[in-house]
PDB file of C-alpha atoms in Angstrom:
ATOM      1  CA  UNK W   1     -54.616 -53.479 -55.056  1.00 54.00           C
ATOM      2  CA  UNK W   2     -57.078 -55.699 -56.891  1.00 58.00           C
ATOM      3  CA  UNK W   3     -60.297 -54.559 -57.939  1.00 63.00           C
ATOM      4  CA  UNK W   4     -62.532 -56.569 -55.240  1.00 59.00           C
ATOM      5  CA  UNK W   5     -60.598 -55.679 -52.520  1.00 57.00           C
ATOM      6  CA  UNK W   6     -60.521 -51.836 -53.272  1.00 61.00           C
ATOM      7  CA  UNK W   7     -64.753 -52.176 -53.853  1.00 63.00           C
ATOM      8  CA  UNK W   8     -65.172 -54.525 -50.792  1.00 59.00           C
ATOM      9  CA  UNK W   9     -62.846 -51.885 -49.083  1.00 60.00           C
ATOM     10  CA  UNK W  10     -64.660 -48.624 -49.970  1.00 63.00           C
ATOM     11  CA  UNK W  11     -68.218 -50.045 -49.772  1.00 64.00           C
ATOM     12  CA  UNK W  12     -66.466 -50.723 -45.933  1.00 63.00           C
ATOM     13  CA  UNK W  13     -66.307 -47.535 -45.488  1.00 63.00           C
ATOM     14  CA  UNK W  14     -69.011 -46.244 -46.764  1.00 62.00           C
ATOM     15  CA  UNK W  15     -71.521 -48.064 -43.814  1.00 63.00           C
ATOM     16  CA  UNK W  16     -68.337 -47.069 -41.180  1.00 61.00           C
ATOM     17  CA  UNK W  17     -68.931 -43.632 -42.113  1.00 62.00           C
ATOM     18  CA  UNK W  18     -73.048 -44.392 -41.853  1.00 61.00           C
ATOM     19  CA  UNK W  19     -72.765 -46.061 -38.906  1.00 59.00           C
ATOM     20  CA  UNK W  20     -70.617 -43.281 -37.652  1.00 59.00           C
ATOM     21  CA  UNK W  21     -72.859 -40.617 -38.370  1.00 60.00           C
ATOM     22  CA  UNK W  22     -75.632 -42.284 -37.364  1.00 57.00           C
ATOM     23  CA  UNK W  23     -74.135 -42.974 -33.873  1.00 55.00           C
ATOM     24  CA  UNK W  24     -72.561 -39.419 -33.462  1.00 55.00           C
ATOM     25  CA  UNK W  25     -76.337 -38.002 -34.329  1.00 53.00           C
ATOM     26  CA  UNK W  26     -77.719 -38.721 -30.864  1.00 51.00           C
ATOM     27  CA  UNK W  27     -77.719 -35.979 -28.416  1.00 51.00           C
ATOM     28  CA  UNK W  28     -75.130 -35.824 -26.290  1.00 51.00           C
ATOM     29  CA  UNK W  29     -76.552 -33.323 -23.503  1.00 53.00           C
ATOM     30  CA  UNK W  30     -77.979 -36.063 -21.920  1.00 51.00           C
ATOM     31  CA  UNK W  31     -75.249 -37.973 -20.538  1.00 48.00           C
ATOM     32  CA  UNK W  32     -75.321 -41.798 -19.267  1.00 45.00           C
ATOM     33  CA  UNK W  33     -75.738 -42.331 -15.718  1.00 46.00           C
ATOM     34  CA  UNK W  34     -73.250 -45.255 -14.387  1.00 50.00           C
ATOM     35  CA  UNK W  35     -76.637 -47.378 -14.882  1.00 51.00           C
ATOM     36  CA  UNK W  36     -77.810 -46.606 -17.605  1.00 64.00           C
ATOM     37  CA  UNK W  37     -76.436 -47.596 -21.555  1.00 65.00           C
ATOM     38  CA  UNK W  38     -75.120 -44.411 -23.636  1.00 68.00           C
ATOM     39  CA  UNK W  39     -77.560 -44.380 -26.996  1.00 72.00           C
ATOM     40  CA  UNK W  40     -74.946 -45.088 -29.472  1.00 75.00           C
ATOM     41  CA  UNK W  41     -73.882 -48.773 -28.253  1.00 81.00           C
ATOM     42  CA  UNK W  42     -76.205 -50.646 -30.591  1.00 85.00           C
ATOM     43  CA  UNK W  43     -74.105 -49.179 -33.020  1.00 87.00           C
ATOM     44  CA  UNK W  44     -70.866 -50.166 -31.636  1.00 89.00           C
ATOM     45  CA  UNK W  45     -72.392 -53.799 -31.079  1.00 91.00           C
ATOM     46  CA  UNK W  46     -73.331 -54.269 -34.309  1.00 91.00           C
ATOM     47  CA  UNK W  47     -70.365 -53.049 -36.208  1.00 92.00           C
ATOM     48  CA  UNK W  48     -68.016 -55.383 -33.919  1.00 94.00           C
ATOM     49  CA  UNK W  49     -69.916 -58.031 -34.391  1.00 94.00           C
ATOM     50  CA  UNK W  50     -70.568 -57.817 -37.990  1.00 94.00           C
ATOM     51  CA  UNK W  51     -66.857 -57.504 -38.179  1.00 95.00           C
ATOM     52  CA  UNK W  52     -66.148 -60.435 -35.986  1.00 96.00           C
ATOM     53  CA  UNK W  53     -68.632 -62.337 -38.358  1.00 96.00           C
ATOM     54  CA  UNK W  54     -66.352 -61.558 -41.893  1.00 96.00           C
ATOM     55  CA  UNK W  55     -63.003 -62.363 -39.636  1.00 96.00           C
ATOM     56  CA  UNK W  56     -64.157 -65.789 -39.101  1.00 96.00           C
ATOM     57  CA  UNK W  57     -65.808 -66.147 -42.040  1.00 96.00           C
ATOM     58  CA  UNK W  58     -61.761 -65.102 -43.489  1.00 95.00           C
ATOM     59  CA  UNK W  59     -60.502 -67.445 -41.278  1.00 95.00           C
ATOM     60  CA  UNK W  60     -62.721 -69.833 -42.349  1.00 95.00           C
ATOM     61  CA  UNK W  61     -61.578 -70.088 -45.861  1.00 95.00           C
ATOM     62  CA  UNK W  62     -58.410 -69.975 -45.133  1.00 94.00           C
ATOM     63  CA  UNK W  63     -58.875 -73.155 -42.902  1.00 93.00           C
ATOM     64  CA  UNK W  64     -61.562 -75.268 -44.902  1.00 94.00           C
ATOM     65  CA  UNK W  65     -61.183 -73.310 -48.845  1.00 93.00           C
ATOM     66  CA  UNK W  66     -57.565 -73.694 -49.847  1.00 90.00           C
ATOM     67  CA  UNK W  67     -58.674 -76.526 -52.350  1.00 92.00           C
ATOM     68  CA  UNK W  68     -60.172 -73.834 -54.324  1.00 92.00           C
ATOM     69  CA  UNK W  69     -58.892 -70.987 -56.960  1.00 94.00           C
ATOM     70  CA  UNK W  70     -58.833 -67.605 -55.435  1.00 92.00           C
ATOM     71  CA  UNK W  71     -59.154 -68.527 -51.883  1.00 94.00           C
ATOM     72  CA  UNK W  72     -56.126 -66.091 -50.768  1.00 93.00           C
ATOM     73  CA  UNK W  73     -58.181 -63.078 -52.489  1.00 92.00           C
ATOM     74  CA  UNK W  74     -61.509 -64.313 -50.489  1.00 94.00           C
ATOM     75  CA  UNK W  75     -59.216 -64.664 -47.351  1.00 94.00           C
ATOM     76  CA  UNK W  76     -57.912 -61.328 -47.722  1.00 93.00           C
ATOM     77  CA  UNK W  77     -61.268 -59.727 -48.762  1.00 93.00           C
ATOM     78  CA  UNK W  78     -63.262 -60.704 -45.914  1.00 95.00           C
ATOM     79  CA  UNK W  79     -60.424 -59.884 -43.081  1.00 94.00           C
ATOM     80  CA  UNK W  80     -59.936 -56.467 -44.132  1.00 92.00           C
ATOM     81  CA  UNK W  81     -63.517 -55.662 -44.255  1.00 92.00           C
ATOM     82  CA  UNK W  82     -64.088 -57.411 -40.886  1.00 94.00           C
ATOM     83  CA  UNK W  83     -61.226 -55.369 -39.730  1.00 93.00           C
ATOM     84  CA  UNK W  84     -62.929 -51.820 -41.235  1.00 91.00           C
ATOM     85  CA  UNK W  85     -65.908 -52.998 -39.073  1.00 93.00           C
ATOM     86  CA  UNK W  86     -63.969 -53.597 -35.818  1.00 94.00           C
ATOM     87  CA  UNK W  87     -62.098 -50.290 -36.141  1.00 90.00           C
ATOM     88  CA  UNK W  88     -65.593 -48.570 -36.646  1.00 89.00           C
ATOM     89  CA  UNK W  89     -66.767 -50.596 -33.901  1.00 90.00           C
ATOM     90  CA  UNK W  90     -64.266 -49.412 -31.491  1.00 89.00           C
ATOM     91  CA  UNK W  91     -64.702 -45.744 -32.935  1.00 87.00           C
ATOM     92  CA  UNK W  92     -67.933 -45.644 -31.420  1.00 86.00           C
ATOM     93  CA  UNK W  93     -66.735 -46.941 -28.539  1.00 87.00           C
ATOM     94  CA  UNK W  94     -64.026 -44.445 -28.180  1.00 84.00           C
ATOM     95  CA  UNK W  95     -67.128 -41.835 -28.979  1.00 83.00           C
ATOM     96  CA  UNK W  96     -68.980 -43.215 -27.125  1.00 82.00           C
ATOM     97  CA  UNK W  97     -67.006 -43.715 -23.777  1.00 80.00           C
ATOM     98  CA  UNK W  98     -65.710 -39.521 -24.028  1.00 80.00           C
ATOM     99  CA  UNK W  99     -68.685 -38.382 -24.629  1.00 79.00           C
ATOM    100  CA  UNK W 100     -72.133 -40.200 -22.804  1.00 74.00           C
ATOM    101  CA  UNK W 101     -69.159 -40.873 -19.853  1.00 71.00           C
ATOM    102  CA  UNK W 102     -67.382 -38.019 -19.489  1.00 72.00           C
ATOM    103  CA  UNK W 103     -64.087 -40.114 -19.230  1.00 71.00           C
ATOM    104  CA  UNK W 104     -60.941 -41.251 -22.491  1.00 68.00           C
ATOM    105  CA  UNK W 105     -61.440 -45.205 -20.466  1.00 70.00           C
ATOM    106  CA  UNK W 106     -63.277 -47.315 -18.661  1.00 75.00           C
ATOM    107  CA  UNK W 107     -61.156 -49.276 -16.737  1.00 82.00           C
ATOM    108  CA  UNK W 108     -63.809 -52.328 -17.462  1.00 84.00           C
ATOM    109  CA  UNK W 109     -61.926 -56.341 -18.585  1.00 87.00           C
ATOM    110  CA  UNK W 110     -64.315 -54.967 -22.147  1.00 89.00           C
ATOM    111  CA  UNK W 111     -62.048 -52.055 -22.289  1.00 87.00           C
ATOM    112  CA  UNK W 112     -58.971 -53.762 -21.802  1.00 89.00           C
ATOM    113  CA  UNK W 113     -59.978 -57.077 -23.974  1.00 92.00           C
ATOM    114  CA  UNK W 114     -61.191 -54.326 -26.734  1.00 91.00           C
ATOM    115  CA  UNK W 115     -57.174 -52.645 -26.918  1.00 90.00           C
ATOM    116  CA  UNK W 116     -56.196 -55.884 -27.304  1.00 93.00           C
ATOM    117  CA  UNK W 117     -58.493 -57.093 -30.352  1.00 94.00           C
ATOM    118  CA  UNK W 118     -57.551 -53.231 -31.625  1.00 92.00           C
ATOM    119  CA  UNK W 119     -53.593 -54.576 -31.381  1.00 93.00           C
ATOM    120  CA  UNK W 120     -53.980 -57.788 -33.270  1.00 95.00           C
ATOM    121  CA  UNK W 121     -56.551 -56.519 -35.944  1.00 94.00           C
ATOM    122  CA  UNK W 122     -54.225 -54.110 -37.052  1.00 92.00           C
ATOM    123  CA  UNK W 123     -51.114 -56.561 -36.613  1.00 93.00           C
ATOM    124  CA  UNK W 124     -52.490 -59.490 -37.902  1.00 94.00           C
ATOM    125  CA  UNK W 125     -52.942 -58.140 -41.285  1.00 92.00           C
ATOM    126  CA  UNK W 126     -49.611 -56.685 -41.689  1.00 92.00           C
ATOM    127  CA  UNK W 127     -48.311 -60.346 -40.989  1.00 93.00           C
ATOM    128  CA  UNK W 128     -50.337 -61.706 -43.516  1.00 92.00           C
ATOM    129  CA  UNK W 129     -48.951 -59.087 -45.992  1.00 90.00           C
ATOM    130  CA  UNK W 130     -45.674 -59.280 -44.934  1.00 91.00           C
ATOM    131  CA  UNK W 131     -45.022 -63.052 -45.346  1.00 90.00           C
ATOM    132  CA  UNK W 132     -46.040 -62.605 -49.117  1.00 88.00           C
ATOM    133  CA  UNK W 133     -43.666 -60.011 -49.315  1.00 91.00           C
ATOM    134  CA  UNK W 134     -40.355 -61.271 -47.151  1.00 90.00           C
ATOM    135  CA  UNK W 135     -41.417 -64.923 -47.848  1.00 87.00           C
ATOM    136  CA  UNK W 136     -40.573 -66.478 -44.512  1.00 87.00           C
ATOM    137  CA  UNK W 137     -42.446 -69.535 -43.326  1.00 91.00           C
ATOM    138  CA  UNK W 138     -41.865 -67.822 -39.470  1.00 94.00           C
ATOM    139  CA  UNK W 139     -44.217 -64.954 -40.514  1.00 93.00           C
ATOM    140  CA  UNK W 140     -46.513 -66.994 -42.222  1.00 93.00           C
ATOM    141  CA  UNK W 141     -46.538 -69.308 -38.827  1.00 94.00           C
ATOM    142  CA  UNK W 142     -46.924 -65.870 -36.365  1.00 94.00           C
ATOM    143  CA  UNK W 143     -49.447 -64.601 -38.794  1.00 95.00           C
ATOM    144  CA  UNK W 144     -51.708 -68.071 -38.453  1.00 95.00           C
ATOM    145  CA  UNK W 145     -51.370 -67.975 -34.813  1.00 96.00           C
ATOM    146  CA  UNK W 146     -52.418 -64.136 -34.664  1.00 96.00           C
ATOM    147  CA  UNK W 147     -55.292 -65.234 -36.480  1.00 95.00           C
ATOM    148  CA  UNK W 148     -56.320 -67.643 -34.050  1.00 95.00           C
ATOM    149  CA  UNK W 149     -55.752 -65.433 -31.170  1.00 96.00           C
ATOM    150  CA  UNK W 150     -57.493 -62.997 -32.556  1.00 96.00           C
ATOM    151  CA  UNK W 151     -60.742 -65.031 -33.085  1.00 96.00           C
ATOM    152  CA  UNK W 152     -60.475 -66.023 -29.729  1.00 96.00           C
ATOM    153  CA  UNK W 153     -60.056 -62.606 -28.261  1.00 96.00           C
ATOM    154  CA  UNK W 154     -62.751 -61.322 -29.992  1.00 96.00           C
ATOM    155  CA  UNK W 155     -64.760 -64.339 -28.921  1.00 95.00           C
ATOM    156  CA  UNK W 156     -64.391 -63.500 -25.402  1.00 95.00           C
ATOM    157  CA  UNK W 157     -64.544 -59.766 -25.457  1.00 94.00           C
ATOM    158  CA  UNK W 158     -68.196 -59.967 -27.138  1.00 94.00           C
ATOM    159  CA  UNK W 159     -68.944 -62.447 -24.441  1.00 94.00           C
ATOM    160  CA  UNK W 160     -67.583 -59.953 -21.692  1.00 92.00           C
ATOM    161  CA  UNK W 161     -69.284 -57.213 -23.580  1.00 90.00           C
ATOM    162  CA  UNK W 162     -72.865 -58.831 -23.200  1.00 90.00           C
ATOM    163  CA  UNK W 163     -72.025 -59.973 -19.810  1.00 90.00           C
ATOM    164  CA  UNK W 164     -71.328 -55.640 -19.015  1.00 86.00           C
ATOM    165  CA  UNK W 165     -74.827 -54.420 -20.947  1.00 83.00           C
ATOM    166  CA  UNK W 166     -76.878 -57.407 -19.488  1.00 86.00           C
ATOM    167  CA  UNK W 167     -75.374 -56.283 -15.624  1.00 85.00           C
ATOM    168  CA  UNK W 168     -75.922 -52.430 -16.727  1.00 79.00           C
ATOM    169  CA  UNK W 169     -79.498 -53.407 -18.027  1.00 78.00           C
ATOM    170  CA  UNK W 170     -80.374 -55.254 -15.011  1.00 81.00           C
ATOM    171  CA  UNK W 171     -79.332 -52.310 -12.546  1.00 79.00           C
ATOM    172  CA  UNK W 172     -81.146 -49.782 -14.513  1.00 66.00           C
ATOM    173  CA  UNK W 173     -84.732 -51.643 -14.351  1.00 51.00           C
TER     174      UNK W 173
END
């Protein structure tokens, strides 16, 4: 693994495991009433969307930057740590969800949409590896449309996300 990518990934995981402690350091004694937001989603919020933010921004130059030397390095740099960010995001949400709700899901379109993003960040960049490796313009092709979907799966889980906290926060006042 190049040098950038193994210091853009271990710098990754240095917030994830910040963010993780962070999140894991409120008390959990006081548990979330159906109205009410558990503490740590901030946390989860910000790490998926910080995440979403270096997936498009991957996306991005691999769209718009293939003029230029060492776009496929950028490309790759940028994914995985958006990926490291969306699996800490959905850590916390995993945390979050067994502990402040006392239940493993929350059978909620968020939930569902959020398994799905989990699927395709994790496939997605095993496409894009793979069609270097196997060299077969069908894997390149799935792994550009995985892209896409992703993006736009992500896109609309935030926006069902928001939609969730903004009906929560509303009820609660």
């Amino acid at each position: 693994m190049p040098k950038p990518v193994l210091s853009a990934l271990v710098i990754s995981f240095l917030v994830l495991a910040i963010f993780i402690g962070i999140a894991i350091a409120h008390d959990p004694s006081e548990t979330a009433h159906t109205h009410q937001l558990p503490p740590p989603w901030p946390y989860h919020m910000i790490m998926v969307f910080t995440g979403f933010l270096y997936v498009a921004g991957g996306a991005f130059t691999a769209r718009y930057l293939k003029q230029r030397k060492g776009w496929v390095g950028l490309h790759k740099k940028l994914v995985l740590i958006g990926a490291v960010f969306i699996l800490a995001g959905l850590s916390i949400a995993v945390y979050m969800v067994s502990v402040y709700m006392e239940t493993y899901f929350v059978r909620e379109t968020h939930a569902y949409l959020g398994i799905s993003v989990f699927a395709f960040v994790i496939t997605t960049p095993i496409l894009g590896m793979a069609q270097f490796r196997l060299r077969d313009k069908r894997i390149r092709t799935i792994h550009r449309w995985s892209g896409r979907i992703t993006i736009i799966l992500m896109l609309f889980t935030i926006y069902v996300g928001v939609q969730m906290v903004l009906t929560i926060a509303r009820s609660g006042m």
